[in-house]
Amino acid sequence: MKQFLNFLGIIAAGVFGYIYEPKLRPQLTGVEAPAPEVEQAVIEDIAVDETLASAPQIDLASLAPSQLPERVLLSAEVKVADSTSGVVMTIDAGNRVKLVRIDGENAVINPGEGPFLGRVLISDTDLRQQLATNPPGPATAEPEPPVTPVPAPEPDVAVTEGPLEPAPMPELTPAPEPEPAPAVAGGDPVKAMQESVRTAQIKEFTFDQVLTWEAGSAEDVDGETYQTGLASYKAETIFGVKTIQAKALIKDGKVQRWIWPKSGMEIK
């Protein structure tokens, strides 16, 4: 029985010491008791808050894409969508996503695969913490696309220095005068035609119908050379009064025969 009471006393003394020892230690030893342990996650949060508080405020809208981190950590779920297909998917908190750009108080993000885009509040990411830990450096200039020079159009006319000389005028060659019809031995073609019509060598028209008489050039007809002449006369046709021409083939000063100028058929 005595041993059992001693055992209870030892247990009671241990419990008393565990409860009251921290409070009595400063009075007995003059040394403060150590502070209770704080969870590691709480300590990290406090350190982050102190870093943000001490870091200078950064205007996120003024940062170039090259000054932003490639990825951010989500602290809230975000919905992203494909504008082409209309498919919507949810990205859970705790995932790292690609940071596309800053749009006001929002960050435009991409999950990393496909054409999905979404918006999330900057405060729901670790963007500011990353910038506070690693301040952005100077912006990197985006390379400009090469400009292909456009060649100047070449002038159609060569330009020369000095006063312009007038262009030489082209020489004008006078038109050749018509050669006179060669004379036929034995007389004048006009007189030969008039004599032929007066003597009724032809029945198609009379001397009074003739308006003009013209001497023509020499022509080869059926292997023989003739002096020619034209007689223009008026005649009544189914189309009314018309001026018609007849050609005379003259040889040795006499009309050998009369023909139609276009067809060459003989006129009786």
mmCIF file of C-alpha atoms in Angstrom:
data_model
loop_
_atom_site.group_PDB
_atom_site.id
_atom_site.type_symbol
_atom_site.label_atom_id
_atom_site.label_comp_id
_atom_site.label_asym_id
_atom_site.label_seq_id
_atom_site.Cartn_x
_atom_site.Cartn_y
_atom_site.Cartn_z
ATOM 1 C CA MET A 1 0.000 0.000 0.000
ATOM 2 C CA LYS A 2 2.832 2.352 0.856
ATOM 3 C CA GLN A 3 4.507 1.729 -2.515
ATOM 4 C CA PHE A 4 1.290 2.498 -4.339
ATOM 5 C CA LEU A 5 0.947 5.828 -2.542
ATOM 6 C CA ASN A 6 4.555 6.681 -3.407
ATOM 7 C CA PHE A 7 3.817 5.930 -7.102
ATOM 8 C CA LEU A 8 0.788 8.244 -7.093
ATOM 9 C CA GLY A 9 2.876 10.974 -5.509
ATOM 10 C CA ILE A 10 5.494 10.702 -8.236
ATOM 11 C CA ILE A 11 2.818 10.972 -10.949
ATOM 12 C CA ALA A 12 1.199 13.989 -9.271
ATOM 13 C CA ALA A 13 4.555 15.725 -8.930
ATOM 14 C CA GLY A 14 5.236 15.178 -12.676
ATOM 15 C CA VAL A 15 1.879 16.597 -13.704
ATOM 16 C CA PHE A 16 2.345 19.592 -11.422
ATOM 17 C CA GLY A 17 5.813 20.247 -12.772
ATOM 18 C CA TYR A 18 4.671 20.039 -16.450
ATOM 19 C CA ILE A 19 1.852 22.507 -15.835
ATOM 20 C CA TYR A 20 3.479 25.025 -13.518
ATOM 21 C CA GLU A 21 7.185 24.735 -14.390
ATOM 22 C CA PRO A 22 7.129 27.329 -17.246
ATOM 23 C CA LYS A 23 5.418 29.830 -14.968
ATOM 24 C CA LEU A 24 7.721 29.177 -11.958
ATOM 25 C CA ARG A 25 11.018 28.988 -13.975
ATOM 26 C CA PRO A 26 11.612 32.775 -14.124
ATOM 27 C CA GLN A 27 11.067 33.006 -10.362
ATOM 28 C CA LEU A 28 13.326 30.051 -9.550
ATOM 29 C CA THR A 29 16.105 30.491 -12.173
ATOM 30 C CA GLY A 30 15.708 34.027 -13.572
ATOM 31 C CA VAL A 31 15.591 32.610 -17.173
ATOM 32 C CA GLU A 32 12.550 33.170 -19.451
ATOM 33 C CA ALA A 33 10.792 30.052 -20.733
ATOM 34 C CA PRO A 34 11.097 29.424 -24.506
ATOM 35 C CA ALA A 35 8.139 30.522 -26.660
ATOM 36 C CA PRO A 36 5.831 27.762 -27.888
ATOM 37 C CA GLU A 37 6.602 26.417 -31.358
ATOM 38 C CA VAL A 38 4.804 28.012 -34.338
ATOM 39 C CA GLU A 39 3.940 25.936 -37.412
ATOM 40 C CA GLN A 40 6.329 26.295 -40.316
ATOM 41 C CA ALA A 41 3.579 27.369 -42.718
ATOM 42 C CA VAL A 42 2.569 30.268 -40.457
ATOM 43 C CA ILE A 43 6.183 31.422 -40.206
ATOM 44 C CA GLU A 44 6.525 31.359 -43.994
ATOM 45 C CA ASP A 45 3.328 33.402 -44.398
ATOM 46 C CA ILE A 46 4.594 35.977 -41.943
ATOM 47 C CA ALA A 47 7.918 36.183 -43.818
ATOM 48 C CA VAL A 48 6.116 36.703 -47.134
ATOM 49 C CA ASP A 49 3.904 39.417 -45.662
ATOM 50 C CA GLU A 50 6.960 41.203 -44.262
ATOM 51 C CA THR A 51 8.687 40.957 -47.676
ATOM 52 C CA LEU A 52 5.675 42.459 -49.448
ATOM 53 C CA ALA A 53 5.370 45.195 -46.883
ATOM 54 C CA SER A 54 9.013 46.207 -47.211
ATOM 55 C CA ALA A 55 9.183 45.879 -51.045
ATOM 56 C CA PRO A 56 8.431 48.963 -53.165
ATOM 57 C CA GLN A 57 5.062 48.978 -54.890
ATOM 58 C CA ILE A 58 5.365 48.050 -58.584
ATOM 59 C CA ASP A 59 2.982 49.300 -61.250
ATOM 60 C CA LEU A 60 2.232 45.990 -62.946
ATOM 61 C CA ALA A 61 0.593 47.679 -65.932
ATOM 62 C CA SER A 62 3.885 49.407 -66.758
ATOM 63 C CA LEU A 63 5.856 46.148 -66.978
ATOM 64 C CA ALA A 64 6.802 44.731 -70.344
ATOM 65 C CA PRO A 65 6.132 41.024 -71.031
ATOM 66 C CA SER A 66 9.859 40.318 -70.692
ATOM 67 C CA GLN A 67 9.796 41.681 -67.096
ATOM 68 C CA LEU A 68 7.052 39.330 -65.921
ATOM 69 C CA PRO A 69 7.622 35.788 -64.628
ATOM 70 C CA GLU A 70 6.719 33.007 -67.029
ATOM 71 C CA ARG A 71 4.416 31.208 -64.560
ATOM 72 C CA VAL A 72 2.376 32.054 -61.470
ATOM 73 C CA LEU A 73 0.936 29.904 -58.662
ATOM 74 C CA LEU A 74 -2.855 29.937 -58.269
ATOM 75 C CA SER A 75 -4.387 30.312 -54.817
ATOM 76 C CA ALA A 76 -7.945 30.020 -56.173
ATOM 77 C CA GLU A 77 -9.548 27.943 -58.909
ATOM 78 C CA VAL A 78 -9.885 29.574 -62.337
ATOM 79 C CA LYS A 79 -12.043 28.811 -65.361
ATOM 80 C CA VAL A 80 -10.347 28.943 -68.770
ATOM 81 C CA ALA A 81 -12.068 28.697 -72.140
ATOM 82 C CA ASP A 82 -11.308 28.053 -75.789
ATOM 83 C CA SER A 83 -12.936 30.899 -77.772
ATOM 84 C CA THR A 84 -13.047 28.782 -80.942
ATOM 85 C CA SER A 85 -14.716 25.638 -79.656
ATOM 86 C CA GLY A 86 -16.392 27.141 -76.560
ATOM 87 C CA VAL A 87 -14.947 24.403 -74.291
ATOM 88 C CA VAL A 88 -14.509 25.533 -70.657
ATOM 89 C CA MET A 89 -12.249 23.837 -68.110
ATOM 90 C CA THR A 90 -11.397 24.537 -64.461
ATOM 91 C CA ILE A 91 -7.850 24.881 -63.107
ATOM 92 C CA ASP A 92 -7.641 24.080 -59.390
ATOM 93 C CA ALA A 93 -5.757 26.164 -56.858
ATOM 94 C CA GLY A 94 -2.158 25.074 -56.304
ATOM 95 C CA ASN A 95 -1.382 24.716 -60.025
ATOM 96 C CA ARG A 96 1.215 26.768 -61.815
ATOM 97 C CA VAL A 97 -0.021 28.324 -65.056
ATOM 98 C CA LYS A 98 1.539 30.393 -67.808
ATOM 99 C CA LEU A 99 1.244 34.168 -67.378
ATOM 100 C CA VAL A 100 0.201 35.695 -70.693
ATOM 101 C CA ARG A 101 -0.245 39.368 -69.772
ATOM 102 C CA ILE A 102 -1.576 41.821 -67.183
ATOM 103 C CA ASP A 103 -5.029 43.326 -67.731
ATOM 104 C CA GLY A 104 -5.800 45.860 -65.007
ATOM 105 C CA GLU A 105 -6.230 44.008 -61.701
ATOM 106 C CA ASN A 106 -6.370 40.667 -63.504
ATOM 107 C CA ALA A 107 -3.782 38.292 -64.859
ATOM 108 C CA VAL A 108 -4.535 36.583 -68.152
ATOM 109 C CA ILE A 109 -3.344 33.002 -67.850
ATOM 110 C CA ASN A 110 -2.997 29.899 -69.961
ATOM 111 C CA PRO A 111 -2.793 26.360 -68.553
ATOM 112 C CA GLY A 112 0.116 25.661 -70.892
ATOM 113 C CA GLU A 113 -1.603 23.427 -73.438
ATOM 114 C CA GLY A 114 -4.053 24.412 -76.163
ATOM 115 C CA PRO A 115 -5.697 27.758 -76.927
ATOM 116 C CA PHE A 116 -7.335 28.108 -73.493
ATOM 117 C CA LEU A 117 -7.296 31.512 -71.764
ATOM 118 C CA GLY A 118 -8.674 32.710 -68.448
ATOM 119 C CA ARG A 119 -8.609 35.680 -66.060
ATOM 120 C CA VAL A 120 -7.731 35.587 -62.387
ATOM 121 C CA LEU A 121 -7.290 38.329 -59.822
ATOM 122 C CA ILE A 122 -3.639 39.172 -59.296
ATOM 123 C CA SER A 123 -4.258 38.818 -55.572
ATOM 124 C CA ASP A 124 -5.193 35.165 -56.184
ATOM 125 C CA THR A 125 -1.694 34.441 -57.550
ATOM 126 C CA ASP A 126 1.846 34.700 -56.228
ATOM 127 C CA LEU A 127 2.790 37.309 -58.847
ATOM 128 C CA ARG A 128 3.504 40.105 -56.386
ATOM 129 C CA GLN A 129 5.465 37.744 -54.124
ATOM 130 C CA GLN A 130 7.648 36.706 -57.072
ATOM 131 C CA LEU A 131 8.281 40.327 -58.072
ATOM 132 C CA ALA A 132 9.050 41.280 -54.471
ATOM 133 C CA THR A 133 11.562 38.441 -54.179
ATOM 134 C CA ASN A 134 13.027 38.970 -57.653
ATOM 135 C CA PRO A 135 12.456 42.598 -58.750
ATOM 136 C CA PRO A 136 12.055 42.928 -62.531
ATOM 137 C CA GLY A 137 15.086 44.016 -64.517
ATOM 138 C CA PRO A 138 15.102 46.439 -67.437
ATOM 139 C CA ALA A 139 12.697 45.633 -70.253
ATOM 140 C CA THR A 140 14.107 43.812 -73.231
ATOM 141 C CA ALA A 141 13.253 45.488 -76.502
ATOM 142 C CA GLU A 142 11.180 43.308 -78.782
ATOM 143 C CA PRO A 143 13.004 42.672 -82.069
ATOM 144 C CA GLU A 144 11.393 44.577 -84.921
ATOM 145 C CA PRO A 145 10.629 42.661 -88.105
ATOM 146 C CA PRO A 146 13.130 43.315 -90.873
ATOM 147 C CA VAL A 147 12.047 45.953 -93.322
ATOM 148 C CA THR A 148 12.574 45.055 -96.947
ATOM 149 C CA PRO A 149 13.583 48.171 -98.861
ATOM 150 C CA VAL A 150 11.342 48.965 -101.781
ATOM 151 C CA PRO A 151 13.388 49.960 -104.819
ATOM 152 C CA ALA A 152 12.500 53.289 -106.330
ATOM 153 C CA PRO A 153 10.825 52.993 -109.720
ATOM 154 C CA GLU A 154 13.146 53.660 -112.585
ATOM 155 C CA PRO A 155 12.158 56.625 -114.724
ATOM 156 C CA ASP A 156 10.835 55.809 -118.155
ATOM 157 C CA VAL A 157 13.010 58.512 -119.693
ATOM 158 C CA ALA A 158 16.705 58.857 -118.927
ATOM 159 C CA VAL A 159 17.511 62.121 -117.145
ATOM 160 C CA THR A 160 20.625 63.959 -118.241
ATOM 161 C CA GLU A 161 22.281 66.971 -116.715
ATOM 162 C CA GLY A 162 22.537 70.239 -118.555
ATOM 163 C CA PRO A 163 20.134 71.976 -120.900
ATOM 164 C CA LEU A 164 17.889 69.785 -122.970
ATOM 165 C CA GLU A 165 18.540 69.854 -126.681
ATOM 166 C CA PRO A 166 15.520 69.777 -128.939
ATOM 167 C CA ALA A 167 14.920 66.453 -130.572
ATOM 168 C CA PRO A 168 15.761 66.455 -134.271
ATOM 169 C CA MET A 169 12.730 66.724 -136.480
ATOM 170 C CA PRO A 170 12.217 63.728 -138.747
ATOM 171 C CA GLU A 171 12.851 64.405 -142.386
ATOM 172 C CA LEU A 172 9.673 64.472 -144.386
ATOM 173 C CA THR A 173 9.815 62.682 -147.666
ATOM 174 C CA PRO A 174 7.463 64.261 -150.178
ATOM 175 C CA ALA A 175 4.886 61.915 -151.602
ATOM 176 C CA PRO A 176 5.760 60.792 -155.081
ATOM 177 C CA GLU A 177 3.758 62.456 -157.781
ATOM 178 C CA PRO A 178 1.678 60.115 -159.880
ATOM 179 C CA GLU A 179 3.380 59.213 -163.075
ATOM 180 C CA PRO A 180 1.540 60.304 -166.136
ATOM 181 C CA ALA A 181 -0.016 57.564 -168.166
ATOM 182 C CA PRO A 182 2.255 56.530 -170.926
ATOM 183 C CA ALA A 183 1.144 57.752 -174.252
ATOM 184 C CA VAL A 184 -0.072 55.142 -176.650
ATOM 185 C CA ALA A 185 1.206 55.308 -180.138
ATOM 186 C CA GLY A 186 -1.451 56.325 -182.548
ATOM 187 C CA GLY A 187 -3.396 58.942 -180.553
ATOM 188 C CA ASP A 188 -5.064 60.194 -177.370
ATOM 189 C CA PRO A 189 -6.968 57.607 -175.215
ATOM 190 C CA VAL A 190 -9.791 60.084 -174.534
ATOM 191 C CA LYS A 191 -10.325 60.761 -178.204
ATOM 192 C CA ALA A 192 -10.243 57.014 -178.934
ATOM 193 C CA MET A 193 -12.987 56.401 -176.341
ATOM 194 C CA GLN A 194 -15.139 59.263 -177.639
ATOM 195 C CA GLU A 195 -14.825 57.985 -181.190
ATOM 196 C CA SER A 196 -15.798 54.463 -180.083
ATOM 197 C CA VAL A 197 -18.981 55.687 -178.330
ATOM 198 C CA ARG A 198 -19.999 58.028 -181.169
ATOM 199 C CA THR A 199 -19.738 55.207 -183.712
ATOM 200 C CA ALA A 200 -21.939 53.006 -181.483
ATOM 201 C CA GLN A 201 -19.191 50.437 -180.915
ATOM 202 C CA ILE A 202 -20.950 49.866 -177.560
ATOM 203 C CA LYS A 203 -24.697 49.652 -176.890
ATOM 204 C CA GLU A 204 -24.585 49.921 -173.058
ATOM 205 C CA PHE A 205 -24.549 53.743 -173.001
ATOM 206 C CA THR A 206 -24.533 56.695 -175.365
ATOM 207 C CA PHE A 207 -22.242 59.684 -175.769
ATOM 208 C CA ASP A 208 -24.791 61.987 -174.051
ATOM 209 C CA GLN A 209 -24.798 59.826 -170.869
ATOM 210 C CA VAL A 210 -21.052 60.190 -170.293
ATOM 211 C CA LEU A 211 -20.103 62.597 -167.504
ATOM 212 C CA THR A 212 -16.271 62.321 -167.546
ATOM 213 C CA TRP A 213 -13.495 60.847 -169.699
ATOM 214 C CA GLU A 214 -10.176 59.789 -168.037
ATOM 215 C CA ALA A 215 -7.011 58.352 -169.542
ATOM 216 C CA GLY A 216 -5.577 55.396 -167.577
ATOM 217 C CA SER A 217 -2.258 53.560 -167.399
ATOM 218 C CA ALA A 218 -1.111 50.666 -169.529
ATOM 219 C CA GLU A 219 -2.273 47.205 -168.414
ATOM 220 C CA ASP A 220 -1.556 43.636 -169.447
ATOM 221 C CA VAL A 221 -4.757 41.774 -170.266
ATOM 222 C CA ASP A 222 -4.685 38.199 -171.565
ATOM 223 C CA GLY A 223 -1.001 38.504 -172.415
ATOM 224 C CA GLU A 224 -1.282 41.782 -174.354
ATOM 225 C CA THR A 225 -0.561 45.365 -173.312
ATOM 226 C CA TYR A 226 -3.332 47.930 -173.696
ATOM 227 C CA GLN A 227 -3.691 51.614 -172.977
ATOM 228 C CA THR A 228 -6.745 52.088 -170.755
ATOM 229 C CA GLY A 229 -9.325 54.762 -170.177
ATOM 230 C CA LEU A 230 -12.400 55.239 -167.989
ATOM 231 C CA ALA A 231 -15.746 56.668 -169.025
ATOM 232 C CA SER A 232 -18.192 57.594 -166.198
ATOM 233 C CA TYR A 233 -21.815 57.781 -167.249
ATOM 234 C CA LYS A 234 -25.279 58.066 -165.675
ATOM 235 C CA ALA A 235 -27.717 55.186 -166.000
ATOM 236 C CA GLU A 236 -31.176 54.319 -164.666
ATOM 237 C CA THR A 237 -31.067 51.256 -162.407
ATOM 238 C CA ILE A 238 -33.477 49.482 -160.055
ATOM 239 C CA PHE A 239 -31.879 51.568 -157.278
ATOM 240 C CA GLY A 240 -32.383 54.811 -159.118
ATOM 241 C CA VAL A 241 -30.032 56.945 -161.242
ATOM 242 C CA LYS A 242 -26.411 55.839 -160.579
ATOM 243 C CA THR A 243 -22.977 56.808 -161.926
ATOM 244 C CA ILE A 244 -21.302 53.803 -163.555
ATOM 245 C CA GLN A 245 -17.790 53.376 -164.981
ATOM 246 C CA ALA A 246 -16.700 51.493 -168.078
ATOM 247 C CA LYS A 247 -13.077 50.719 -168.941
ATOM 248 C CA ALA A 248 -11.766 50.870 -172.500
ATOM 249 C CA LEU A 249 -8.851 48.713 -173.702
ATOM 250 C CA ILE A 250 -7.088 50.729 -176.382
ATOM 251 C CA LYS A 251 -4.422 49.603 -178.802
ATOM 252 C CA ASP A 252 -2.995 51.365 -181.847
ATOM 253 C CA GLY A 253 -5.226 54.404 -181.137
ATOM 254 C CA LYS A 254 -8.487 52.445 -181.221
ATOM 255 C CA VAL A 255 -10.722 50.890 -178.558
ATOM 256 C CA GLN A 256 -10.437 47.147 -178.883
ATOM 257 C CA ARG A 257 -13.154 46.399 -176.313
ATOM 258 C CA TRP A 258 -15.009 47.745 -173.298
ATOM 259 C CA ILE A 259 -14.997 45.896 -169.932
ATOM 260 C CA TRP A 260 -16.425 46.315 -166.457
ATOM 261 C CA PRO A 261 -13.568 47.649 -164.230
ATOM 262 C CA LYS A 262 -14.151 45.261 -161.297
ATOM 263 C CA SER A 263 -15.122 42.002 -162.943
ATOM 264 C CA GLY A 264 -13.225 42.379 -166.201
ATOM 265 C CA MET A 265 -16.210 41.065 -168.153
ATOM 266 C CA GLU A 266 -16.734 42.504 -171.598
ATOM 267 C CA ILE A 267 -19.473 45.104 -172.198
ATOM 268 C CA LYS A 268 -21.482 44.678 -175.355
#
